[in-house]
Short mmCIF file of C-alpha atoms in Angstrom, two decimals:
data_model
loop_
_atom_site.label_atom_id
_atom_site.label_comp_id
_atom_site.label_asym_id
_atom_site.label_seq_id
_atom_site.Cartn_x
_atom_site.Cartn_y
_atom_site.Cartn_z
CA UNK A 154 108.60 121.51 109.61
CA UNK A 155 106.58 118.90 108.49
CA UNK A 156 105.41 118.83 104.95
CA UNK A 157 103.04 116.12 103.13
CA UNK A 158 102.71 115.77 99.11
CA UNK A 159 100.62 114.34 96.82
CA UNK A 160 99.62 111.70 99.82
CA UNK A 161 97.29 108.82 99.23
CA UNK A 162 95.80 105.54 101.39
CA UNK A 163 93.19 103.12 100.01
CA UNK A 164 91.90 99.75 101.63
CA UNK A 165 89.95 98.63 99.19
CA UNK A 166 87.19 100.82 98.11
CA UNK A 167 87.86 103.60 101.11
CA UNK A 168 89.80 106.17 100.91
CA UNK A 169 91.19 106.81 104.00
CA UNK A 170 93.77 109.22 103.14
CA UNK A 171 93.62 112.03 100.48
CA UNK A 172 95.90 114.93 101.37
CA UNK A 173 97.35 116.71 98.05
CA UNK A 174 99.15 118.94 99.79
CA UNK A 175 99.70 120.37 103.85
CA UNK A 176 102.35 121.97 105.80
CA UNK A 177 102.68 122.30 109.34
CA UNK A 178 105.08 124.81 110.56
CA UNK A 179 107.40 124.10 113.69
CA UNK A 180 105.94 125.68 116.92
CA UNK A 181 102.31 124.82 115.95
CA UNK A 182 99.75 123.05 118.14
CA UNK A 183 97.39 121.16 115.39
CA UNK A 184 94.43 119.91 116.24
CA UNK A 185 92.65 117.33 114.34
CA UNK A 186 89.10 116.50 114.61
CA UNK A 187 86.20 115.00 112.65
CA UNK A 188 83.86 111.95 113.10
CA UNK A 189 84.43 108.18 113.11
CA UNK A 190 86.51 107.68 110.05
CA UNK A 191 87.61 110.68 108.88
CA UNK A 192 91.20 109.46 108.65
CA UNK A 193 92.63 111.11 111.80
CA UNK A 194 94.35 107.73 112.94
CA UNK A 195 95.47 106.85 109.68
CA UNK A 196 97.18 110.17 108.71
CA UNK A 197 99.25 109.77 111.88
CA UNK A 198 100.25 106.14 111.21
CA UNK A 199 101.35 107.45 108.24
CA UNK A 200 103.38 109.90 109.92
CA UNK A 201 104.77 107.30 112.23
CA UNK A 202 105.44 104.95 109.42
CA UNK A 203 103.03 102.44 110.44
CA UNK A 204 101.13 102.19 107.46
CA UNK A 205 102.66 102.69 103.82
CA UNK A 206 101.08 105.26 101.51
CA UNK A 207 99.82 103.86 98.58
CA UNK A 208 101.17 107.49 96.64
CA UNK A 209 103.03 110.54 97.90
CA UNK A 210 105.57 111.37 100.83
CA UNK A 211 105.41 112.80 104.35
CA UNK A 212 108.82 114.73 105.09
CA UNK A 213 109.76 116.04 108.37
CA UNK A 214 112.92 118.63 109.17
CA UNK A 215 115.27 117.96 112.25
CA UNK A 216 115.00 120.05 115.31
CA UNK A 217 117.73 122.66 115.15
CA UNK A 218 119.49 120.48 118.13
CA UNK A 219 119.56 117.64 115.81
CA UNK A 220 122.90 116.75 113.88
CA UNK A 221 124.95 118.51 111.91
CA UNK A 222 124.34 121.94 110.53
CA UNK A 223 124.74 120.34 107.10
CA UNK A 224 121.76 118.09 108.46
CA UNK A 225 119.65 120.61 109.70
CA UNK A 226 117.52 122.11 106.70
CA UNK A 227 117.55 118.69 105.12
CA UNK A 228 114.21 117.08 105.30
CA UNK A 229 113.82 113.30 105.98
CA UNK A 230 111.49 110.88 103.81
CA UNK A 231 109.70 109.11 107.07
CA UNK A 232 109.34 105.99 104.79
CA UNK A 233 112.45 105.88 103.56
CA UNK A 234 114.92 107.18 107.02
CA UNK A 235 114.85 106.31 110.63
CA UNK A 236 116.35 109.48 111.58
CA UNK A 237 113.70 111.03 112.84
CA UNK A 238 112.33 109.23 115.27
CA UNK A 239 114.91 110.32 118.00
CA UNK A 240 113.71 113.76 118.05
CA UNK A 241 109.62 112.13 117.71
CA UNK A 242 107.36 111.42 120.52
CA UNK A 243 104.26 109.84 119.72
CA UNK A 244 101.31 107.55 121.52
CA UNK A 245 98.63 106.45 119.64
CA UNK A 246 97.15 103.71 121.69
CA UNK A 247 98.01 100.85 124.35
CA UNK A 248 100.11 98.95 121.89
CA UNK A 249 102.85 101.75 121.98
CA UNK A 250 102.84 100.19 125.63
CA UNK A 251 105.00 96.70 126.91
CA UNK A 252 102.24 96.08 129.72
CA UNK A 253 104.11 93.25 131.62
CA UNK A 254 105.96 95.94 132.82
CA UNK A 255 106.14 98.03 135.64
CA UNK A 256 105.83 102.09 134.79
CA UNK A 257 108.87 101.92 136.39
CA UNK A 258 110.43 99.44 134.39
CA UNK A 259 108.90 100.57 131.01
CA UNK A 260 110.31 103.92 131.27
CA UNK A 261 113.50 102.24 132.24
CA UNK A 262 113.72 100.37 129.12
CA UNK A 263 112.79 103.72 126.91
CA UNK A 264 115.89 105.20 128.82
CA UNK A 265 117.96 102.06 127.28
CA UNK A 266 117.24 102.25 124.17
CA UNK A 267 117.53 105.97 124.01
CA UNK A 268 121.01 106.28 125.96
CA UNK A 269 119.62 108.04 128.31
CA UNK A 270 120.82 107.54 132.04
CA UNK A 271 118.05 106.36 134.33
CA UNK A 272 118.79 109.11 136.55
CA UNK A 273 118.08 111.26 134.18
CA UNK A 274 114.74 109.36 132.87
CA UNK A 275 113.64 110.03 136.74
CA UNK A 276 114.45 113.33 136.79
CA UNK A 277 112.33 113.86 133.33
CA UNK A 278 109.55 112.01 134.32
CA UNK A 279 109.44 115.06 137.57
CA UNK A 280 107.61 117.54 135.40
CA UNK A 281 104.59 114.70 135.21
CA UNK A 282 104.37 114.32 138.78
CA UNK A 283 100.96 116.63 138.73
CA UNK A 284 99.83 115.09 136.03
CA UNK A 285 100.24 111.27 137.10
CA UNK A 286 98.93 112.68 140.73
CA UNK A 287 100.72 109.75 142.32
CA UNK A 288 98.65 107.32 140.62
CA UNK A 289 101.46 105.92 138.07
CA UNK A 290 104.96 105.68 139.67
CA UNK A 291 105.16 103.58 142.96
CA UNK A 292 102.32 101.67 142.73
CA UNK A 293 103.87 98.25 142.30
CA UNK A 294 101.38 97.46 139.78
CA UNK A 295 101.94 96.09 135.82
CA UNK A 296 100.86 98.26 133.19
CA UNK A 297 98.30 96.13 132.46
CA UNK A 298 96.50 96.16 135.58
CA UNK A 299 96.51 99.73 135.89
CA UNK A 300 92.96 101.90 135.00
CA UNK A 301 92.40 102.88 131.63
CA UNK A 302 93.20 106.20 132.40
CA UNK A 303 96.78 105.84 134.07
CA UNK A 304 97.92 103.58 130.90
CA UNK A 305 96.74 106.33 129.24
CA UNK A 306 99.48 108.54 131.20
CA UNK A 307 102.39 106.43 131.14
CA UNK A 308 101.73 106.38 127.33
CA UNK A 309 101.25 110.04 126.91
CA UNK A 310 104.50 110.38 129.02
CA UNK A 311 106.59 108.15 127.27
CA UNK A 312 105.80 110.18 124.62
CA UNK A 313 107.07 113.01 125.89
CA UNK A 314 110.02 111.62 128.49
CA UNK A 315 112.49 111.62 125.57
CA UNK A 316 111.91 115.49 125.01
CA UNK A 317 110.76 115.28 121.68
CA UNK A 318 110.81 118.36 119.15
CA UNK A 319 107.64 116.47 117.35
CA UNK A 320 104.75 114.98 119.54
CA UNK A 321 101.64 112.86 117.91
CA UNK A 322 99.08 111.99 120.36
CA UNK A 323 95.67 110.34 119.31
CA UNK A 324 92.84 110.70 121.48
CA UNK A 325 94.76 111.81 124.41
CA UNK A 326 92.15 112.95 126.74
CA UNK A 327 90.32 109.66 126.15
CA UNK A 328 90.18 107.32 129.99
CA UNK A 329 91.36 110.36 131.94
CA UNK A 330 88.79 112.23 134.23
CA UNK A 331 88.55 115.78 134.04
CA UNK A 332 90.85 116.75 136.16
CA UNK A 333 93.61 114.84 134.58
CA UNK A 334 92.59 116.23 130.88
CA UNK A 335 92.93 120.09 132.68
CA UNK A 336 96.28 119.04 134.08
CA UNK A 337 97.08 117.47 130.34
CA UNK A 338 96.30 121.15 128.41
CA UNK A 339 98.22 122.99 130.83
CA UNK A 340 100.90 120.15 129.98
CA UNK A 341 100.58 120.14 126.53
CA UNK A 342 100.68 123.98 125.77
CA UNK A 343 103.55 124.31 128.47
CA UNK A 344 105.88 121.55 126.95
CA UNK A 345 105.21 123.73 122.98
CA UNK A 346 106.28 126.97 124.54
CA UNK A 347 109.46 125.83 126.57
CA UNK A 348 110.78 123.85 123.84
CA UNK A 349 108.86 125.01 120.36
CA UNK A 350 107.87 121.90 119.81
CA UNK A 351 105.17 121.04 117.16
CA UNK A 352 102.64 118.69 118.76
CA UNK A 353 99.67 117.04 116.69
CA UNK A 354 96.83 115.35 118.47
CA UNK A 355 93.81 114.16 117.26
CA UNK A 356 90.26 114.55 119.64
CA UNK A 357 86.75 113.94 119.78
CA UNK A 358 86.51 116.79 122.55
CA UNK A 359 86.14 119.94 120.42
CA UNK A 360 86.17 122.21 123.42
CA UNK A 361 89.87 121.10 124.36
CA UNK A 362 91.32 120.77 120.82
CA UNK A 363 90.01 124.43 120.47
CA UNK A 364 91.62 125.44 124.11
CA UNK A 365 95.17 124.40 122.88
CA UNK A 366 95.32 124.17 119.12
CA UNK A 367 97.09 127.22 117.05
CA UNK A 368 95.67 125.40 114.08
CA UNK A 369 92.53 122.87 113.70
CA UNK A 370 91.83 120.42 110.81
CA UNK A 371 88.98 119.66 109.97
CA UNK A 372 88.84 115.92 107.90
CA UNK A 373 86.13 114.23 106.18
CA UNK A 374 86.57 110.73 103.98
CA UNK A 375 90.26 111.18 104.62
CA UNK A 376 90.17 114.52 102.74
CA UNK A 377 90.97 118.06 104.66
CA UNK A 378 87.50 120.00 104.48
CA UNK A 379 89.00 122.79 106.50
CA UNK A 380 92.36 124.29 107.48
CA UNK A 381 91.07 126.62 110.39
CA UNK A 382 93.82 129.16 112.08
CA UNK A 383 92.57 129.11 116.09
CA UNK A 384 91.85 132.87 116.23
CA UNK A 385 89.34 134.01 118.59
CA UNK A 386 85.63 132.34 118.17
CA UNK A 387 86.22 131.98 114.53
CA UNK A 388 87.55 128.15 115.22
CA UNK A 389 84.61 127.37 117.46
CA UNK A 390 81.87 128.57 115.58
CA UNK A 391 83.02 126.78 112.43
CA UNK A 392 83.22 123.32 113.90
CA UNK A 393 79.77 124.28 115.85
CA UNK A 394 78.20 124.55 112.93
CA UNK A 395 79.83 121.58 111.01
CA UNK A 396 79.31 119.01 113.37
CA UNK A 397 75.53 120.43 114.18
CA UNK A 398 75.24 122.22 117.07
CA UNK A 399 73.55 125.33 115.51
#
């Protein structure tokens, strides 16, 4: 579970953060949307620790796979611990990436530093082999002179190679063509309901966020306008009618 109090970011006069209070169940699928601004990237820096909070806490709860039993209903300060970024997968944008890499080589490293056997990394990175569509590994390119689009995999990957019980992805259906963003739903709400992980993304493409999410936010000025369970149209019509298409 991941819970955030009394949260606050400022840089100078905007507020790009105002979140009192919000709790996001494990399991979930949260989408969050809004317009240029609305403090979509900032919330998950904050989450990722990338950005300090000028007030409040974010606190996230190990997977059940995760420790001790005496460590599993304890929730960690993301500010204040490391511990949770072993069981966190997140890609926010190309500097997540080491582009005078290889893919191959990049995902090699992540197994390193993760103590994961690179057998096993290849074996993981199998269950992307429809999504990358033989456009990522084997090229014998540098991450840097790949499209847009394929950095764009290899990040979203990385993100989830390491099997994370938590995945934050901003924008992730930005660069790919629509074929790749299908594949990337079908990934996305496969990957929450064989391991129950929570995933948050964050998407200018309302139709998508509404295909996958459980749960949407809505966020204005940093501030959450609406908290919107994904039931039937209800989702759709709300945001059709926020962002002016009725």
């Amino acid at each position: 579970m991941i819970s955030i109090e009394n949260l606050t970011k400022r840089y100078g006069e905007t507020t790009a953060c105002d979140i009192p209070a919000l709790t996001i169940p494990d399991g979930e699928i949260v989408g969050l949307v809004g317009n240029n601004g609305a403090g979509k990237t900032t919330l998950f820096r904050l989450m990722l620790d990338l950005a300090k909070a000028d007030t409040g806490q974010i606190t996230t709860t190990p997977p059940r796979n995760a420790g001790t039993t005496a460590q599993l209903h304890t929730p960690i300060n993301v500010a204040k611990s490391e511990s949770w970024k072993p069981f966190t997968g997140a890609y926010l944008n190309e500097s997540f990436l080491i582009d005078y890499l290889t893919p191959e080589e990049y995902f090699d490293f992540l197994a390193k530093i993760s103590g994961v056997e690179s057998s096993e990394m290849a074996q993981r990175l199998t269950r992307f082999d429809t999504f990358a569509n033989g456009e990522v590994l084997g090229q014998g390119k540098l991450i840097r002179d790949l499209s847009a689009g394929n950095r764009q995999k290899v990040g979203i990957m990385a993100a989830l190679a390491g099997c994370p019980s938590v995945v934050i992805l901003d924008e992730p259906f930005n660069f790919l063509d629509p074929q790749s963003q299908n594949h990337l739903k079908k990934l996305l709400t496969q990957y929450n309901k064989e391991n129950g992980a929570t995933i948050l993304i964050s998407s200018h493409n309302l139709a998508h966020t509404i295909d996958i999410s459980t749960r949407i936010i809505l966020l204005e000025s940093g501030r959450i306008i609406r908290d919107i369970p994904n039931n039937g149209e209800a989702a759709a019509q709300e945001l059709d009618k926020y962002f002016g298409a009725e």
